[in-house]
Short mmCIF file of C-alpha atoms in Angstrom, two decimals:
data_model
loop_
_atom_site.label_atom_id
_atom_site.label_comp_id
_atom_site.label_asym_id
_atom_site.label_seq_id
_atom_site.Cartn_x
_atom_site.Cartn_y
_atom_site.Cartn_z
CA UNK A 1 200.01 -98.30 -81.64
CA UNK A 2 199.37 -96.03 -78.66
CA UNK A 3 201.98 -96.17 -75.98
CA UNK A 4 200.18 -97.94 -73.19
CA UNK A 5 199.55 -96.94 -69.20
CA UNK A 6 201.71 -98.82 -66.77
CA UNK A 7 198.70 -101.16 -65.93
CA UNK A 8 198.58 -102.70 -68.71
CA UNK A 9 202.63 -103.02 -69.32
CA UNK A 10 202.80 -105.05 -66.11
CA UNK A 11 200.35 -108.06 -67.91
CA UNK A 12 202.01 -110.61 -70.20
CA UNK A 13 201.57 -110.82 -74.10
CA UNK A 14 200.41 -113.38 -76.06
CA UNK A 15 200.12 -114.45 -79.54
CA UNK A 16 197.10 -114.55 -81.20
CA UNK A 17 196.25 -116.93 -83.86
CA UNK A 18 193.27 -117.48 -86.08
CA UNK A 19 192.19 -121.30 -86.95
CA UNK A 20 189.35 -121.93 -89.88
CA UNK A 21 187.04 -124.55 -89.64
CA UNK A 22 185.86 -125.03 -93.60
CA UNK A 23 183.18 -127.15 -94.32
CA UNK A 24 182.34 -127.97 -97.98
CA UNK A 25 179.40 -130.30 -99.51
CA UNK A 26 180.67 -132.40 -102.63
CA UNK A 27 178.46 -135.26 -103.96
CA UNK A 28 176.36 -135.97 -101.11
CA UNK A 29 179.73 -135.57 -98.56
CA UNK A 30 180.21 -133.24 -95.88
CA UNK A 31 183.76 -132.15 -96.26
CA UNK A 32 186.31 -130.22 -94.29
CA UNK A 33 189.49 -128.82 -95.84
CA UNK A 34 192.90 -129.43 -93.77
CA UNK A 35 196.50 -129.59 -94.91
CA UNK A 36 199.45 -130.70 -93.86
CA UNK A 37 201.15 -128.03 -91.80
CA UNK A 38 204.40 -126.79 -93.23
CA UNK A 39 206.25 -125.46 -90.46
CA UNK A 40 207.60 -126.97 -86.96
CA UNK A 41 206.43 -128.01 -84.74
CA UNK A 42 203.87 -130.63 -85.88
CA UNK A 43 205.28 -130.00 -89.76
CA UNK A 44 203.96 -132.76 -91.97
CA UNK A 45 201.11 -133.63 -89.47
CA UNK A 46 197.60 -132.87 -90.70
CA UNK A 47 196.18 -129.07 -89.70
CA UNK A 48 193.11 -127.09 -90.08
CA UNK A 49 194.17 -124.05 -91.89
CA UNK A 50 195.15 -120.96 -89.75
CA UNK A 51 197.42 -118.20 -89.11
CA UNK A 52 198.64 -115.76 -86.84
CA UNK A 53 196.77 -112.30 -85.92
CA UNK A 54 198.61 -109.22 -87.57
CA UNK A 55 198.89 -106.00 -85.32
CA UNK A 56 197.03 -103.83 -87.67
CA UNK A 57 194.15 -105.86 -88.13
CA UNK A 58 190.71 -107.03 -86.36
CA UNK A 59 189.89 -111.01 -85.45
CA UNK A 60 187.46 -110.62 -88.44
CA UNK A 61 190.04 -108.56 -91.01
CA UNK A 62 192.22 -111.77 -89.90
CA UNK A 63 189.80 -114.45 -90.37
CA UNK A 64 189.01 -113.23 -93.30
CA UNK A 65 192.08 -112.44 -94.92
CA UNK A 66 193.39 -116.20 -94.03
CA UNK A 67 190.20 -117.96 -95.92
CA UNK A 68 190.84 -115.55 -98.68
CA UNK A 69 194.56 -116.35 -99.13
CA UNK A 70 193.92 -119.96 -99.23
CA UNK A 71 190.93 -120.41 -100.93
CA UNK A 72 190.67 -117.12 -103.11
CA UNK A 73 187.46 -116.53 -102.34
CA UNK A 74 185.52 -113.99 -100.75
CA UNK A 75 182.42 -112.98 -99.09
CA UNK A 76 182.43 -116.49 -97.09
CA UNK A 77 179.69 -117.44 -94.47
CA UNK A 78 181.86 -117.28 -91.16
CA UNK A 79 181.09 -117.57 -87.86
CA UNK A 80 183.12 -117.34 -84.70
CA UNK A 81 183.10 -120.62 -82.71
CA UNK A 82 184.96 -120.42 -79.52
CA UNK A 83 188.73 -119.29 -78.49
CA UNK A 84 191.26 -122.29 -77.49
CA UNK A 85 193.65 -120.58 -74.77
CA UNK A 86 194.65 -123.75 -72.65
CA UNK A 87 198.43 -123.17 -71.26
CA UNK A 88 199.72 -126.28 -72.89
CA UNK A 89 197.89 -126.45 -76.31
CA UNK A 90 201.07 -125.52 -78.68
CA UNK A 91 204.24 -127.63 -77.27
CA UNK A 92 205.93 -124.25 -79.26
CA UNK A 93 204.72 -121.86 -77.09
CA UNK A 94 201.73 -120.04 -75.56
CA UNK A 95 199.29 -119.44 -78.42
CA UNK A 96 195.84 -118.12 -77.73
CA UNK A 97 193.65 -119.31 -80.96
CA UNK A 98 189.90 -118.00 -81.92
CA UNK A 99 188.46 -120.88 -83.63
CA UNK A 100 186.24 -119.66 -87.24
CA UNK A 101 183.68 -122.23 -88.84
CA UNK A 102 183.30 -121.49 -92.54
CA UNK A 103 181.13 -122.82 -95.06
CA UNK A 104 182.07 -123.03 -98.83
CA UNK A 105 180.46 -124.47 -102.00
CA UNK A 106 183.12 -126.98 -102.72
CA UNK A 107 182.23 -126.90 -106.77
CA UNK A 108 183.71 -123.09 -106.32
CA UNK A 109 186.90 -123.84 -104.69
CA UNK A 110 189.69 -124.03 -107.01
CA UNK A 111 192.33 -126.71 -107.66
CA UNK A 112 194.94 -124.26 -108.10
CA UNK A 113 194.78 -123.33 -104.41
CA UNK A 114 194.53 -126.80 -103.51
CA UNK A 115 197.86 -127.22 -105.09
CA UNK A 116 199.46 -124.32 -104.18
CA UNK A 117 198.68 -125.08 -100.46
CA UNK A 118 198.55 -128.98 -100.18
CA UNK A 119 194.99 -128.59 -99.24
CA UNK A 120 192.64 -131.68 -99.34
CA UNK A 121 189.04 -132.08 -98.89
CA UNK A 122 188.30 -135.28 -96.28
CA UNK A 123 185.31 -136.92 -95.75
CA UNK A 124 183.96 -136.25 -91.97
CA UNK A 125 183.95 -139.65 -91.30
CA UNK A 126 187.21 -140.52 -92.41
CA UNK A 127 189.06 -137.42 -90.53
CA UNK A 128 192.53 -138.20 -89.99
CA UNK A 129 194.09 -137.42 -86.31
CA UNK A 130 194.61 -133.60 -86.59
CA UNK A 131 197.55 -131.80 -84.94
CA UNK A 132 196.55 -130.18 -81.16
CA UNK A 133 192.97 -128.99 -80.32
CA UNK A 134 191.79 -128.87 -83.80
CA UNK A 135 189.84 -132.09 -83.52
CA UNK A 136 187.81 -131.04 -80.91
CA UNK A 137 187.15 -127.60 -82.89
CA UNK A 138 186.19 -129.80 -85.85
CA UNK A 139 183.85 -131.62 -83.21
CA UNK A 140 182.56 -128.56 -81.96
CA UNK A 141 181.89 -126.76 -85.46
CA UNK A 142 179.99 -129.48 -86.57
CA UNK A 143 177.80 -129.60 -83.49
CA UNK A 144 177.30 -125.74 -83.92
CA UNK A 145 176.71 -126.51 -88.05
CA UNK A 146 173.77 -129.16 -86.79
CA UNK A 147 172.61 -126.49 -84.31
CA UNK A 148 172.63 -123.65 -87.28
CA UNK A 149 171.25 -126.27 -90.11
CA UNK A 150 168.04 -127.03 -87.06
CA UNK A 151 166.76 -123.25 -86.64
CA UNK A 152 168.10 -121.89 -89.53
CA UNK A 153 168.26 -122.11 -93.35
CA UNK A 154 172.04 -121.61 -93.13
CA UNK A 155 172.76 -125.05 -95.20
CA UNK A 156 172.30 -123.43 -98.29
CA UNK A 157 175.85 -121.85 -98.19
CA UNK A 158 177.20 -125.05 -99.44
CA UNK A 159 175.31 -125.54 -102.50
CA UNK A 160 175.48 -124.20 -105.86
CA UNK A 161 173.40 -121.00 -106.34
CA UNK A 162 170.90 -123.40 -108.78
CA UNK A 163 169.96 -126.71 -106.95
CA UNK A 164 167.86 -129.61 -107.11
CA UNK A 165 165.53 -130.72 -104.31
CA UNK A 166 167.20 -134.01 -104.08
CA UNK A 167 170.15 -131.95 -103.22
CA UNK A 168 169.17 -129.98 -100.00
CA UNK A 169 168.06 -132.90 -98.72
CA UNK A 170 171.05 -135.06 -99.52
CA UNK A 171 173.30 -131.67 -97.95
CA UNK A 172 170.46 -132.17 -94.84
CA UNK A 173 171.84 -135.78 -94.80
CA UNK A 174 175.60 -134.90 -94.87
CA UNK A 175 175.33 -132.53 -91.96
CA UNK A 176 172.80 -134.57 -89.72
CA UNK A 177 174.60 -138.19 -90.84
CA UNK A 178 171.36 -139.25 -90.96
CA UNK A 179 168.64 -140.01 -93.21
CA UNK A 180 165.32 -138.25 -93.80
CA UNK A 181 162.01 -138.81 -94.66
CA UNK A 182 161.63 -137.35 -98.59
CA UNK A 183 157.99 -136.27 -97.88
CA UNK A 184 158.31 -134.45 -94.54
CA UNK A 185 161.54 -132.81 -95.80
CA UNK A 186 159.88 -131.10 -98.61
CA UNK A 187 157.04 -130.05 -96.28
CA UNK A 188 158.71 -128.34 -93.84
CA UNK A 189 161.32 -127.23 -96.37
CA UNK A 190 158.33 -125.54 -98.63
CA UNK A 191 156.58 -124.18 -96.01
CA UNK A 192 159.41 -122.20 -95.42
CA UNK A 193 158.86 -120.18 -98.38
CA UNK A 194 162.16 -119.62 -99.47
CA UNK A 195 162.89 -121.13 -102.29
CA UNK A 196 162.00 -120.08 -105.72
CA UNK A 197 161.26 -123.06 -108.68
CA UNK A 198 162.80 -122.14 -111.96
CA UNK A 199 161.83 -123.66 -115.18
CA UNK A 200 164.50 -125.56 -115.97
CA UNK A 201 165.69 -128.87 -114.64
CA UNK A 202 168.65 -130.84 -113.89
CA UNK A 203 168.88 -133.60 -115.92
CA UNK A 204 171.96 -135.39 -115.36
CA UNK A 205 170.49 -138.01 -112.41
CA UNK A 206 167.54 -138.99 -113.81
CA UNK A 207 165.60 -139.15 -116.91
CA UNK A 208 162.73 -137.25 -115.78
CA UNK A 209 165.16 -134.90 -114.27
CA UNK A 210 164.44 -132.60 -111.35
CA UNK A 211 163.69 -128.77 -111.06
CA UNK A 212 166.08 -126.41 -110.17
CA UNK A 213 165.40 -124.19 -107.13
CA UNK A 214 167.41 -121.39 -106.52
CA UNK A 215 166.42 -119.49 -102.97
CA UNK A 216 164.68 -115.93 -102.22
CA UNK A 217 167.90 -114.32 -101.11
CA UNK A 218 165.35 -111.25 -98.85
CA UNK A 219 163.12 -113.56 -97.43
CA UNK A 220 166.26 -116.37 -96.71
CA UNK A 221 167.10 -113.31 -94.53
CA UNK A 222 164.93 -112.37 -93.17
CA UNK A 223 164.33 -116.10 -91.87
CA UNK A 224 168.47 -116.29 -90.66
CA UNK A 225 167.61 -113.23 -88.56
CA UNK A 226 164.52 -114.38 -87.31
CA UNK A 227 166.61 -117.85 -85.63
CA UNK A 228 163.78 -119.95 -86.05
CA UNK A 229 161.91 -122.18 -88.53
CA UNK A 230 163.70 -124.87 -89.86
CA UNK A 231 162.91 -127.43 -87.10
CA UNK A 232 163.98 -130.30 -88.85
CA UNK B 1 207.27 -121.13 -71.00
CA UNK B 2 209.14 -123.13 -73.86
CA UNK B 3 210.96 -121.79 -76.53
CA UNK B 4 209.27 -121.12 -79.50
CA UNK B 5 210.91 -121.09 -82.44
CA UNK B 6 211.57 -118.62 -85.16
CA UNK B 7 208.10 -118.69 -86.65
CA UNK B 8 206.15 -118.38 -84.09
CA UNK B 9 208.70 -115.04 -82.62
CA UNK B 10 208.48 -112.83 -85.61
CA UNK B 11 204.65 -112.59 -84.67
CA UNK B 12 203.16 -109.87 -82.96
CA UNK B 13 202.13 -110.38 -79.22
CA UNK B 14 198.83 -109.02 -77.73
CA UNK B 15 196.97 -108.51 -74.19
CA UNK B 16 194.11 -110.59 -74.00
CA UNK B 17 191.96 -109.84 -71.22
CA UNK B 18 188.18 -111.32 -70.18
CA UNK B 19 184.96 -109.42 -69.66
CA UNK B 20 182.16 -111.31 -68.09
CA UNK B 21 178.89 -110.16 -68.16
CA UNK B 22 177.26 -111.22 -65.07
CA UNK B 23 173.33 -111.79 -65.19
CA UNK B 24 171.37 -112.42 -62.03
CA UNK B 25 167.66 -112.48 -61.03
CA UNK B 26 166.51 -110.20 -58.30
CA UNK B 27 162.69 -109.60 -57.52
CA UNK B 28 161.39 -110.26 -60.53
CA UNK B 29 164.34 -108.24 -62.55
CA UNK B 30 166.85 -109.31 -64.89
CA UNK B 31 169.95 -107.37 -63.64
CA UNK B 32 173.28 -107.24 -64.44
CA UNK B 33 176.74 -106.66 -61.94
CA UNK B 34 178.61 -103.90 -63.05
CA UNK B 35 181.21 -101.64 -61.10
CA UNK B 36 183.22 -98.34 -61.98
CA UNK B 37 186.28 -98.64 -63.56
CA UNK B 38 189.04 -98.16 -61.14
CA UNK B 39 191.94 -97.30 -63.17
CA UNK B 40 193.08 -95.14 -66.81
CA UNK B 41 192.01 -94.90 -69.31
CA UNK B 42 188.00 -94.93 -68.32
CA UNK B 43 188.84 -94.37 -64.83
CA UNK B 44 185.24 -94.09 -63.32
CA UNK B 45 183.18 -95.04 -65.94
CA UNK B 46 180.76 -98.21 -65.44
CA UNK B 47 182.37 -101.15 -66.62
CA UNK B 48 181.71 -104.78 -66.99
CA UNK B 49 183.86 -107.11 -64.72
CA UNK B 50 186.96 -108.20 -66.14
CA UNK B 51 191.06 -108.85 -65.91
CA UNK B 52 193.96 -109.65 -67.67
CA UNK B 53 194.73 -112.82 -68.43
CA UNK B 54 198.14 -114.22 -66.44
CA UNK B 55 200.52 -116.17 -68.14
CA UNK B 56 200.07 -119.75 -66.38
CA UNK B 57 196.56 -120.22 -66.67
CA UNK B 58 193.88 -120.61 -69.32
CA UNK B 59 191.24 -118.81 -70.49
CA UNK B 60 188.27 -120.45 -68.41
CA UNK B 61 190.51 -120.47 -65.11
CA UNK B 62 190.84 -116.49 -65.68
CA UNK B 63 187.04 -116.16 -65.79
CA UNK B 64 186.39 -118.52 -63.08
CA UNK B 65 189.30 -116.49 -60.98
CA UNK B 66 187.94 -113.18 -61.95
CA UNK B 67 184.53 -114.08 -60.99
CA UNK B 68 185.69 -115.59 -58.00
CA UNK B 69 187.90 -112.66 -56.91
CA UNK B 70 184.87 -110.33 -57.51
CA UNK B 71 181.97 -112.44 -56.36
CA UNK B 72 183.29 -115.00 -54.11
CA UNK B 73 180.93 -117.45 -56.00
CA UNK B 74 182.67 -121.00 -57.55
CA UNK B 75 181.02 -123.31 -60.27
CA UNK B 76 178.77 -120.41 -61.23
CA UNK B 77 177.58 -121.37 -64.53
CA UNK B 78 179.78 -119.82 -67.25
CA UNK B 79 179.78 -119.86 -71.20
CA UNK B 80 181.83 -118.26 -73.55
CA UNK B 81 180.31 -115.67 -75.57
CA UNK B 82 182.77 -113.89 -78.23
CA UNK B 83 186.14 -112.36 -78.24
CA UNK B 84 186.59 -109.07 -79.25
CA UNK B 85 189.11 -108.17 -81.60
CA UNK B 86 188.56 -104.20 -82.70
CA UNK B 87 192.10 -103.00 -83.08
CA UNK B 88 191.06 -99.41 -81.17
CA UNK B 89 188.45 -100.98 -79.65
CA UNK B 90 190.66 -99.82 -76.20
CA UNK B 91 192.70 -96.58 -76.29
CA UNK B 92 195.22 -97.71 -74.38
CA UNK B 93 196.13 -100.36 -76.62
CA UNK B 94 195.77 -103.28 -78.58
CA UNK B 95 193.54 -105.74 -75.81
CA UNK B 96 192.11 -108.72 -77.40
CA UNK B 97 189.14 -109.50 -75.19
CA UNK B 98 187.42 -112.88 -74.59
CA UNK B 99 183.76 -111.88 -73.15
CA UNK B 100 181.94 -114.17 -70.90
CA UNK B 101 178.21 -114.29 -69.37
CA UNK B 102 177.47 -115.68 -66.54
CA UNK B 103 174.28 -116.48 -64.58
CA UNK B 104 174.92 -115.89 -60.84
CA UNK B 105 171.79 -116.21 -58.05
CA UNK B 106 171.54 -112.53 -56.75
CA UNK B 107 170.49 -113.91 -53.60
CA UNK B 108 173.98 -115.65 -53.37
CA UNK B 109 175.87 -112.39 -53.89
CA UNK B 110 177.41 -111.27 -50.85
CA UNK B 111 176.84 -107.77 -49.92
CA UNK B 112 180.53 -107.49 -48.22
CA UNK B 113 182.36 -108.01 -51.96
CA UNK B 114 179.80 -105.27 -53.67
CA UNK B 115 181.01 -102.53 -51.43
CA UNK B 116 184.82 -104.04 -51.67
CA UNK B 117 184.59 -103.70 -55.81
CA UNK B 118 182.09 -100.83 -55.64
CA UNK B 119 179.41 -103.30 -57.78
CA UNK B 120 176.23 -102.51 -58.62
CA UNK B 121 172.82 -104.46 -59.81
CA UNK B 122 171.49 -102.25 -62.45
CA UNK B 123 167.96 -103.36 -64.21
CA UNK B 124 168.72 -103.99 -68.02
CA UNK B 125 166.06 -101.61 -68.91
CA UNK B 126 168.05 -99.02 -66.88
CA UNK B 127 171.57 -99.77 -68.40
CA UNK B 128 174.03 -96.82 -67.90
CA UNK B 129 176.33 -96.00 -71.16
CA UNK B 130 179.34 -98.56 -70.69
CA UNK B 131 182.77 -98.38 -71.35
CA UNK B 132 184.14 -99.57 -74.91
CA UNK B 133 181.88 -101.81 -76.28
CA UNK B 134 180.79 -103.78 -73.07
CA UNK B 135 177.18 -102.44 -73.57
CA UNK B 136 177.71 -104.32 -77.37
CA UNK B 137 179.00 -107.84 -75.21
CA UNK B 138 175.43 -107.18 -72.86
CA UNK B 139 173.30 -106.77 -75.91
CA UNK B 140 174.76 -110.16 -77.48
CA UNK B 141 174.71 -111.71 -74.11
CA UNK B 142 171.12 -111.13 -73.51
CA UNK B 143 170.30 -112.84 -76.91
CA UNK B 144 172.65 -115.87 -76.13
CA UNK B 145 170.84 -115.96 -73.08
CA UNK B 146 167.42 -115.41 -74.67
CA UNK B 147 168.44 -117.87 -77.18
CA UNK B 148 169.41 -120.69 -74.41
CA UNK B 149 166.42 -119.77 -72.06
CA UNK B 150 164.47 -120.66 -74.79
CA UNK B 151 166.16 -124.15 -76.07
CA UNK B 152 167.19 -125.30 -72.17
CA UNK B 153 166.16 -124.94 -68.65
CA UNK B 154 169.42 -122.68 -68.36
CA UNK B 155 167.06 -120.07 -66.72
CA UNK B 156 167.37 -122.05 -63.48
CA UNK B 157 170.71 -120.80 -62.65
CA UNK B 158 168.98 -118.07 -61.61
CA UNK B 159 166.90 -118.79 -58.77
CA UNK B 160 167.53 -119.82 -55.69
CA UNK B 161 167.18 -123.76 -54.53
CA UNK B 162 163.53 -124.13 -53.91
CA UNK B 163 161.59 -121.46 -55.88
CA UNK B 164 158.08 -121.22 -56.77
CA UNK B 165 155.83 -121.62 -59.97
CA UNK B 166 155.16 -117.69 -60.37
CA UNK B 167 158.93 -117.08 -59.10
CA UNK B 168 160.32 -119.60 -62.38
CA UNK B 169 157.52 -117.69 -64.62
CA UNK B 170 158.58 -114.00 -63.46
CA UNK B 171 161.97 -115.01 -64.51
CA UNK B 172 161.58 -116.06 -68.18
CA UNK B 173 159.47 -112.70 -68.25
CA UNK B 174 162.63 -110.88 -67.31
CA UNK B 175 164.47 -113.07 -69.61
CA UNK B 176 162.62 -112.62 -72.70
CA UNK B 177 160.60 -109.03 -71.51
CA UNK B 178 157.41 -110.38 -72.07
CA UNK B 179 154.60 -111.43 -70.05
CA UNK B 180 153.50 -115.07 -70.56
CA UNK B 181 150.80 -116.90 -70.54
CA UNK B 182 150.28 -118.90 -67.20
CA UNK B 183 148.76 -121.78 -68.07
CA UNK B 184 150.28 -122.40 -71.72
CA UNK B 185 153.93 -121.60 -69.35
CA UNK B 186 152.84 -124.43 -66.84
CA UNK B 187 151.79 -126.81 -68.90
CA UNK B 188 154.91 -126.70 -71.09
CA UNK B 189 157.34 -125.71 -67.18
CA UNK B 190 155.49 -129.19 -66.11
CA UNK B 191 155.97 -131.48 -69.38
CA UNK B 192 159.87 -130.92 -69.03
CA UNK B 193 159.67 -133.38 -66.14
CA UNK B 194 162.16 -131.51 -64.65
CA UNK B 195 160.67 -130.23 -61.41
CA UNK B 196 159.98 -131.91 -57.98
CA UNK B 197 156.93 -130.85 -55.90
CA UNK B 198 158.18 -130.24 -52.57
CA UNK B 199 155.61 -130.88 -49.66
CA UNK B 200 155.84 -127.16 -48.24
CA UNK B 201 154.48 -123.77 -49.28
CA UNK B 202 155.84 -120.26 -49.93
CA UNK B 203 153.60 -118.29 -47.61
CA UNK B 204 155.17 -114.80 -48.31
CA UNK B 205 153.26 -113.68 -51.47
CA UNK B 206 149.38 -114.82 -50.89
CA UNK B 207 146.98 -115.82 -48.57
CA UNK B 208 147.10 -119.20 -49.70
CA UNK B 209 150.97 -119.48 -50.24
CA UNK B 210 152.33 -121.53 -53.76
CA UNK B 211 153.96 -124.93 -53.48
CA UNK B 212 157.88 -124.93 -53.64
CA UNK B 213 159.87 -126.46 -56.59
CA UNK B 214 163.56 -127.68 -57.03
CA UNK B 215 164.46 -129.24 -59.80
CA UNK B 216 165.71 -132.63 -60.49
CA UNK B 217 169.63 -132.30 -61.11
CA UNK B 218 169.75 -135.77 -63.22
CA UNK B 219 166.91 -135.04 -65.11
CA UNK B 220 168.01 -131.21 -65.68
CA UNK B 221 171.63 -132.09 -66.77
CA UNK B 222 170.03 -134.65 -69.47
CA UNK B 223 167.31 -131.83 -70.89
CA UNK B 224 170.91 -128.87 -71.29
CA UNK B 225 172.66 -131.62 -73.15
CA UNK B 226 170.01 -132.67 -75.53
CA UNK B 227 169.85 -128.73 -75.80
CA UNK B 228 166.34 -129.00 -76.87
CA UNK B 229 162.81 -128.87 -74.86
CA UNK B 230 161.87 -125.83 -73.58
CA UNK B 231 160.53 -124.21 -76.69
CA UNK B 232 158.66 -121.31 -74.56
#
């Protein structure tokens, strides 16, 4: 690192950590992933998933590099959500933490990781008392996930690249806690011209089965740029 | 501080310092404060407003003590935008910045602290090169703000107590840099139920003077916590 002017030697240091928000859709459930922390203090106590910021590497390089360690996989929809830097927040000592919402298909998360790390998928509504802030993060990502899911088509980072109608909606459900009207759904989910029908169909929920979809990946976009649309 | 333990120590520590981008409304111009830099490296290059943040307090008492220390103004309304994490994004050294925009009346700012800090209202459209990658923070500051002007009646931060109808329209011009329709702007302005008609006139911009507004705290406070309404 480059040796630094006498201005900035005078301000305190602090450490930097990096804590993942990661929601996953399983069988009509919005899920987050937590663990239970392995280190003091707070060892044994349930934890969103998180680390500490190397010197050689960016917030992002970090984020990244954390999901990819505990999850294997890559390429992850991620979003900065806010930093947590009140005095008091880690009884261990002053930790400044930049709070990441993720969102991963659950179906491609593997249970060798979730071994390996103790990690557990919980339903939102059964989320046990997390260690520190990380409850109100939680709180917060899913606010910012229902603010995303309203104006954008981001939802459709949590489901399989094929995908039934009956699906989205039930994902729509999960993230709203809330039930919607089938017919208005599709509407406004048609109209916004993203999806494309393929001739197959899932048949393993009903006997008449339902088409797959899988979604115009340009135009889906093109539509997450734009901010707008999906007023559901 | 308390003793961390041996985890936590073998981490690296970093500066973290805040940036605030300060927005304010000025005859019918969106403006922004910004100053010249009054130390190395960057020494007289225009700067956002910012400052390290001190041991024993957290992140949103820095910003409010920043912008207090540089504007005089309290409970100016403040939201966290991003933090910056670029390991050279600062040749000085590793700084970890936590950037901030805030919406100050320009009316309110105090000519005595601009010549103290050497700050400046430049127009956005006439935004001087910046230092780092503060002009990046303005850029994504304007589109939160865009994006929150647009969702809630944040845009009344702005003005000054009692303002009139053209005065409220002029700013969401500045805000999004586009003219708007009058009536289609009234009509939705009006349906927010937001506004209360005061019984005097604003006789410094026509013959026949326009009625002044203030808004209706209560009702106001309900509209930015619903965060929905104002689709303009």
């Amino acid at each position: 690192m480059d040796p630094e002017i006498q201005y900035y030697a005078q301000h305190p240091r602090f450490h930097v950590a990096l804590d993942c928000i990661i929601f996953g859709f399983d069988r009509g459930e919005l899920k987050l992933l937590i663990h239970k922390r392995r280190f003091e203090p707070f060892m044994g106590h349930w934890s969103l998933f998180g680390g500490f910021l190397k010197a050689d590497e960016s917030l992002t390089d970090a984020a990244n590099r954390i999901l990819k360690e505990l999850t294997g996989l890559e390429h992850i929809y991620m979003e900065e959500l806010q930093t947590y830097g009140e005095i008091d927040r880690d009884p261990a000592g002053r930790v400044i933490s930049v709070a990441y919402y993720a969102l991963i298909p659950a179906h491609r998360y593997s249970a060798s990781y979730s071994q390996r790390y103790g990690a557990t998928w919980v339903n939102l509504h059964e989320l046990p008392g997390l260690i520190m802030d990380h409850n109100d993060m939680v709180e917060k990502g899913l606010r910012r996930l229902r603010r995303r899911a309203a104006s954008q088509p981001i939802g459709f980072e949590l489901l399989p690249r094929e995908f039934t109608l009956p699906q989205i909606q039930s994902l729509y459900e999960a993230i709203f806690g809330s039930s919607l009207d089938k017919r208005n759904f599709r509407k406004k989910l048609l109209s916004m011209d993203v999806l494309i029908k393929l001739e197959k169909k899932d048949m393993t929920q009903s006997r008449k089965g339902a088409y797959l979809y899988r979604f115009d990946r340009r135009k889906y976009q093109r539509l997450v740029e734009a901010g707008t649309g999906f007023a559901i």
